[in-house]
Amino acid sequence: MQVILAQLKPEREGFGGIVASMELLDAANLAEPVSAARHLLGSLLLRTLTDGTVLTARIVEVEAYFQEDPASHTFAGPTRRNVAMFGPPGHAYIYLSYGLHWCLNVTAGPVGYGAGVLIRAVEPLTGVARMEELRGRAGRELANGPGKLTRALAVGPELYGHDLRLAPLQVADAGQLAEAQVIASPRIGISRAKDELLRFHMKDSVHVSRR
DNA sequence: TGGACGATTGACT
DNA sequence: GTCAATCGTCCAA
């Protein structure tokens, strides 16, 4: 991971060697959704566009959802929409929110158990100009929300169920952040299980969501 | 087969 | 702070 970060220089495109040299997502760290959320916080998201451009961003805000959780899409059991969350860990569960916005989750837990981690905000690192183009906005509003980051990274339903160890959408595990770096709080925008502290974000990050 | 309801966002007062 | 946009999903009938 240290090697990777050293190579990442803002606004430089075309990182041929990055994908091969970074530590890919380890399923062992996704065995349980809450620890998975903590592991994913601080990790990198790499999106390779069809023209070869690689967009990278650091995950700064996540939420954990699990099967016994009334707020989870998996609470009532497997359906056509949520099957990915019952599949192997480390894959993409993507759903349409409010008929308008696509949201990205990393599946967690063993096969047969419906759980995942919603990626709520990222800090753009490289390919920022391209993200601004895709998003139609710049600055702080670029990727500070679950529906915003998917737009900025061109993530949609075509990546449903995608293995996140592989291009064109990958997660590089950063390991667990120091406890003092992480803030736990209630999840946002849900009507059930409102009080559980299952939202995690990086302390002092200006890239977290605002509401 | 119909209708209520979102793991949200942007525009506007 | 409020509110509309917009549509797939799920459950009741």
CSV table of C-alpha atoms (C1' of nucleotides) in Angstrom, one decimal:
chain,number,residue,atom,x,y,z
A,1,MET,CA,0.0,0.0,0.0
A,2,GLN,CA,2.8,2.4,0.8
A,3,VAL,CA,4.3,1.8,-2.7
A,4,ILE,CA,1.0,2.6,-4.3
A,5,LEU,CA,0.4,5.8,-2.5
A,6,ALA,CA,3.9,7.0,-3.4
A,7,GLN,CA,3.1,6.5,-7.0
A,8,LEU,CA,-0.2,8.3,-6.9
A,9,LYS,CA,0.3,11.8,-8.1
A,10,PRO,CA,-2.7,14.0,-8.5
A,11,GLU,CA,-3.9,14.6,-12.0
A,12,ARG,CA,-1.5,12.2,-13.6
A,13,GLU,CA,-3.3,9.8,-15.9
A,14,GLY,CA,-2.6,6.2,-17.0
A,15,PHE,CA,-1.1,4.3,-14.1
A,16,GLY,CA,-0.1,1.1,-15.9
A,17,GLY,CA,1.7,-0.5,-12.9
A,18,ILE,CA,-0.6,0.4,-10.1
A,19,VAL,CA,-3.2,-2.3,-10.5
A,20,ALA,CA,-0.6,-5.0,-10.6
A,21,SER,CA,1.3,-3.8,-7.6
A,22,MET,CA,-1.4,-2.9,-5.1
A,23,GLU,CA,-2.9,-5.1,-2.4
A,24,LEU,CA,-6.3,-6.2,-3.6
A,25,LEU,CA,-9.3,-6.7,-1.5
A,26,ASP,CA,-8.9,-9.7,0.9
A,27,ALA,CA,-12.1,-11.6,1.5
A,28,ALA,CA,-10.8,-12.4,5.0
A,29,ASN,CA,-11.3,-8.8,6.0
A,30,LEU,CA,-14.9,-8.8,4.8
A,31,ALA,CA,-16.0,-11.8,6.9
A,32,GLU,CA,-18.3,-9.6,9.0
A,33,PRO,CA,-19.9,-6.3,7.8
A,34,VAL,CA,-18.9,-4.0,10.6
A,35,SER,CA,-15.2,-4.9,10.5
A,36,ALA,CA,-15.5,-4.8,6.7
A,37,ALA,CA,-16.8,-1.3,6.9
A,38,ARG,CA,-13.8,-0.3,9.1
A,39,HIS,CA,-11.4,-2.0,6.7
A,40,LEU,CA,-12.9,-0.3,3.6
A,41,LEU,CA,-12.6,3.1,5.2
A,42,GLY,CA,-9.4,4.7,3.9
A,43,SER,CA,-9.1,2.1,1.1
A,44,LEU,CA,-8.8,3.1,-2.5
A,45,LEU,CA,-11.4,2.7,-5.3
A,46,LEU,CA,-9.9,2.3,-8.8
A,47,ARG,CA,-12.2,2.8,-11.8
A,48,THR,CA,-10.8,2.0,-15.3
A,49,LEU,CA,-12.8,3.7,-18.0
A,50,THR,CA,-13.2,2.2,-21.5
A,51,ASP,CA,-10.5,4.5,-22.9
A,52,GLY,CA,-8.0,3.3,-20.3
A,53,THR,CA,-8.2,6.3,-18.0
A,54,VAL,CA,-7.9,5.3,-14.4
A,55,LEU,CA,-9.8,7.2,-11.8
A,56,THR,CA,-8.8,6.7,-8.2
A,57,ALA,CA,-10.4,7.9,-5.0
A,58,ARG,CA,-10.1,7.2,-1.3
A,59,ILE,CA,-13.1,5.9,0.6
A,60,VAL,CA,-13.8,8.4,3.5
A,61,GLU,CA,-17.4,7.4,4.5
A,62,VAL,CA,-19.2,4.1,4.7
A,63,GLU,CA,-22.2,2.4,6.3
A,64,ALA,CA,-22.6,-1.3,7.4
A,65,TYR,CA,-25.8,-3.3,6.7
A,66,PHE,CA,-26.5,-6.9,7.7
A,67,GLN,CA,-29.2,-9.4,7.4
A,68,GLU,CA,-30.8,-9.1,10.8
A,69,ASP,CA,-30.8,-5.3,10.4
A,70,PRO,CA,-34.3,-3.9,9.7
A,71,ALA,CA,-32.8,-1.1,7.6
A,72,SER,CA,-31.0,-3.5,5.3
A,73,HIS,CA,-32.3,-4.4,1.8
A,74,THR,CA,-31.6,-8.1,2.8
A,75,PHE,CA,-33.8,-8.1,6.0
A,76,ALA,CA,-36.6,-9.9,4.3
A,77,GLY,CA,-34.4,-12.4,2.6
A,78,PRO,CA,-33.0,-12.8,-1.0
A,79,THR,CA,-34.8,-11.1,-3.9
A,80,ARG,CA,-33.9,-10.4,-7.5
A,81,ARG,CA,-32.5,-7.0,-6.5
A,82,ASN,CA,-30.4,-8.0,-3.5
A,83,VAL,CA,-29.0,-11.4,-4.6
A,84,ALA,CA,-25.5,-10.0,-4.9
A,85,MET,CA,-25.4,-9.4,-1.1
A,86,PHE,CA,-26.1,-13.0,-0.5
A,87,GLY,CA,-23.2,-14.0,-2.8
A,88,PRO,CA,-19.4,-14.0,-2.1
A,89,PRO,CA,-17.8,-11.0,-0.3
A,90,GLY,CA,-15.9,-8.4,-2.2
A,91,HIS,CA,-18.4,-8.0,-5.0
A,92,ALA,CA,-20.5,-5.0,-6.1
A,93,TYR,CA,-24.1,-4.6,-5.0
A,94,ILE,CA,-25.5,-1.7,-6.9
A,95,TYR,CA,-29.1,-0.4,-6.6
A,96,LEU,CA,-31.2,2.5,-7.8
A,97,SER,CA,-32.1,5.0,-5.1
A,98,TYR,CA,-35.2,7.1,-5.4
A,99,GLY,CA,-35.5,6.1,-9.0
A,100,LEU,CA,-32.6,8.5,-9.8
A,101,HIS,CA,-29.2,7.6,-8.2
A,102,TRP,CA,-27.1,4.5,-8.4
A,103,CYS,CA,-25.5,3.5,-5.1
A,104,LEU,CA,-22.4,1.2,-4.6
A,105,ASN,CA,-22.0,-1.4,-1.9
A,106,VAL,CA,-19.2,-3.9,-1.3
A,107,THR,CA,-20.7,-7.2,-0.3
A,108,ALA,CA,-19.6,-8.8,3.0
A,109,GLY,CA,-20.1,-11.9,5.1
A,110,PRO,CA,-20.2,-15.5,3.9
A,111,VAL,CA,-22.1,-16.8,1.0
A,112,GLY,CA,-25.8,-17.2,1.9
A,113,TYR,CA,-25.7,-14.3,4.4
A,114,GLY,CA,-27.0,-10.9,3.1
A,115,ALA,CA,-24.7,-8.1,4.2
A,116,GLY,CA,-22.7,-5.3,2.7
A,117,VAL,CA,-21.0,-1.9,3.1
A,118,LEU,CA,-22.5,1.2,1.4
A,119,ILE,CA,-19.8,3.5,0.1
A,120,ARG,CA,-21.1,7.0,1.0
A,121,ALA,CA,-18.3,9.3,0.1
A,122,VAL,CA,-14.9,9.3,-1.5
A,123,GLU,CA,-12.0,11.8,-1.8
A,124,PRO,CA,-11.0,12.1,-5.5
A,125,LEU,CA,-7.3,11.5,-6.0
A,126,THR,CA,-6.5,11.1,-9.7
A,127,GLY,CA,-8.4,11.7,-12.8
A,128,VAL,CA,-10.2,14.5,-11.1
A,129,ALA,CA,-10.8,16.5,-14.3
A,130,ARG,CA,-12.5,13.5,-15.8
A,131,MET,CA,-14.6,13.0,-12.7
A,132,GLU,CA,-15.7,16.6,-12.9
A,133,GLU,CA,-16.7,16.0,-16.5
A,134,LEU,CA,-18.7,12.9,-15.6
A,135,ARG,CA,-20.3,14.6,-12.6
A,136,GLY,CA,-21.0,18.0,-14.1
A,137,ARG,CA,-19.7,19.6,-11.0
A,138,ALA,CA,-16.4,20.3,-9.2
A,139,GLY,CA,-14.9,20.9,-5.8
A,140,ARG,CA,-16.4,19.6,-2.6
A,141,GLU,CA,-19.6,18.4,-4.2
A,142,LEU,CA,-17.8,16.1,-6.6
A,143,ALA,CA,-18.1,12.8,-4.6
A,144,ASN,CA,-19.5,13.6,-1.1
A,145,GLY,CA,-22.5,11.4,-1.3
A,146,PRO,CA,-23.5,7.8,-2.4
A,147,GLY,CA,-25.3,9.0,-5.6
A,148,LYS,CA,-22.6,11.5,-6.4
A,149,LEU,CA,-19.6,9.3,-6.3
A,150,THR,CA,-21.2,6.7,-8.6
A,151,ARG,CA,-21.8,9.5,-11.1
A,152,ALA,CA,-18.2,10.8,-10.8
A,153,LEU,CA,-16.8,7.3,-11.2
A,154,ALA,CA,-19.2,6.2,-13.9
A,155,VAL,CA,-20.5,3.3,-11.8
A,156,GLY,CA,-23.9,1.9,-12.8
A,157,PRO,CA,-25.9,-1.3,-13.0
A,158,GLU,CA,-23.6,-2.8,-15.6
A,159,LEU,CA,-21.2,-3.5,-12.7
A,160,TYR,CA,-23.8,-5.3,-10.6
A,161,GLY,CA,-22.2,-8.3,-9.0
A,162,HIS,CA,-18.7,-7.4,-10.3
A,163,ASP,CA,-15.7,-8.9,-8.5
A,164,LEU,CA,-13.9,-5.9,-6.9
A,165,ARG,CA,-10.5,-7.5,-7.3
A,166,LEU,CA,-10.7,-7.1,-11.0
A,167,ALA,CA,-10.8,-4.2,-13.5
A,168,PRO,CA,-12.7,-2.1,-14.4
A,169,LEU,CA,-13.7,-1.5,-10.7
A,170,GLN,CA,-11.3,-2.4,-8.0
A,171,VAL,CA,-10.7,-1.9,-4.3
A,172,ALA,CA,-7.2,-1.7,-2.8
A,173,ASP,CA,-7.3,-2.6,0.9
A,174,ALA,CA,-5.6,0.0,3.1
A,175,GLY,CA,-5.8,-2.1,6.2
A,176,GLN,CA,-7.5,-0.9,9.3
A,177,LEU,CA,-7.2,2.8,10.2
A,178,ALA,CA,-6.1,3.9,13.7
A,179,GLU,CA,-9.1,4.0,16.0
A,180,ALA,CA,-8.6,7.8,16.6
A,181,GLN,CA,-9.0,8.4,12.9
A,182,VAL,CA,-12.5,6.9,12.7
A,183,ILE,CA,-15.8,8.4,13.8
A,184,ALA,CA,-18.8,6.2,14.3
A,185,SER,CA,-22.3,7.7,14.1
A,186,PRO,CA,-25.9,6.8,13.2
A,187,ARG,CA,-26.6,6.0,9.5
A,188,ILE,CA,-28.2,8.6,7.3
A,189,GLY,CA,-31.5,8.6,5.5
A,190,ILE,CA,-33.0,5.4,7.0
A,191,SER,CA,-36.3,5.0,8.8
A,192,ARG,CA,-35.6,1.9,10.8
A,193,ALA,CA,-32.7,1.1,13.2
A,194,LYS,CA,-31.8,4.8,13.2
A,195,ASP,CA,-29.8,4.7,16.4
A,196,GLU,CA,-27.2,2.0,15.6
A,197,LEU,CA,-23.7,3.4,15.2
A,198,LEU,CA,-23.0,1.8,11.8
A,199,ARG,CA,-21.8,4.8,9.8
A,200,PHE,CA,-18.1,5.4,9.8
A,201,HIS,CA,-16.2,8.3,8.4
A,202,MET,CA,-12.6,9.6,8.5
A,203,LYS,CA,-12.1,12.3,11.1
A,204,ASP,CA,-11.4,15.8,9.7
A,205,SER,CA,-12.2,14.8,6.1
A,206,VAL,CA,-13.8,17.6,4.1
A,207,HIS,CA,-15.0,15.0,1.6
A,208,VAL,CA,-17.7,13.4,3.8
A,209,SER,CA,-21.4,13.8,3.0
A,210,ARG,CA,-23.2,16.8,4.4
A,211,ARG,CA,-26.6,15.4,5.3
B,1,DT,C1',-52.1,-5.3,-11.1
B,2,DG,C1',-51.9,-1.0,-8.3
B,3,DG,C1',-49.9,1.9,-5.1
B,4,DA,C1',-46.8,3.3,-1.4
B,5,DC,C1',-42.2,3.9,-0.5
B,6,DG,C1',-37.4,4.7,-0.5
B,7,DA,C1',-29.6,3.3,2.1
B,8,DT,C1',-30.7,10.8,-2.5
B,9,DT,C1',-30.0,15.0,-4.7
B,10,DG,C1',-30.4,19.8,-6.4
B,11,DA,C1',-33.1,23.8,-6.6
B,12,DC,C1',-35.3,27.1,-4.2
B,13,DT,C1',-37.2,30.2,0.1
C,1,DG,C1',-34.9,25.2,6.2
C,2,DT,C1',-38.5,22.8,2.4
C,3,DC,C1',-39.8,20.2,-1.7
C,4,DA,C1',-40.1,17.9,-6.2
C,5,DA,C1',-38.0,14.6,-9.3
C,6,DT,C1',-38.4,9.7,-10.8
C,7,DC,C1',-38.8,4.6,-11.1
C,8,DG,C1',-37.7,-0.2,-9.4
C,9,DT,C1',-39.1,-3.0,-5.8
C,10,DC,C1',-42.3,-5.1,-2.8
C,11,DC,C1',-46.5,-6.3,-0.9
C,12,DA,C1',-51.5,-6.1,-0.6
C,13,DA,C1',-55.5,-7.2,-3.1
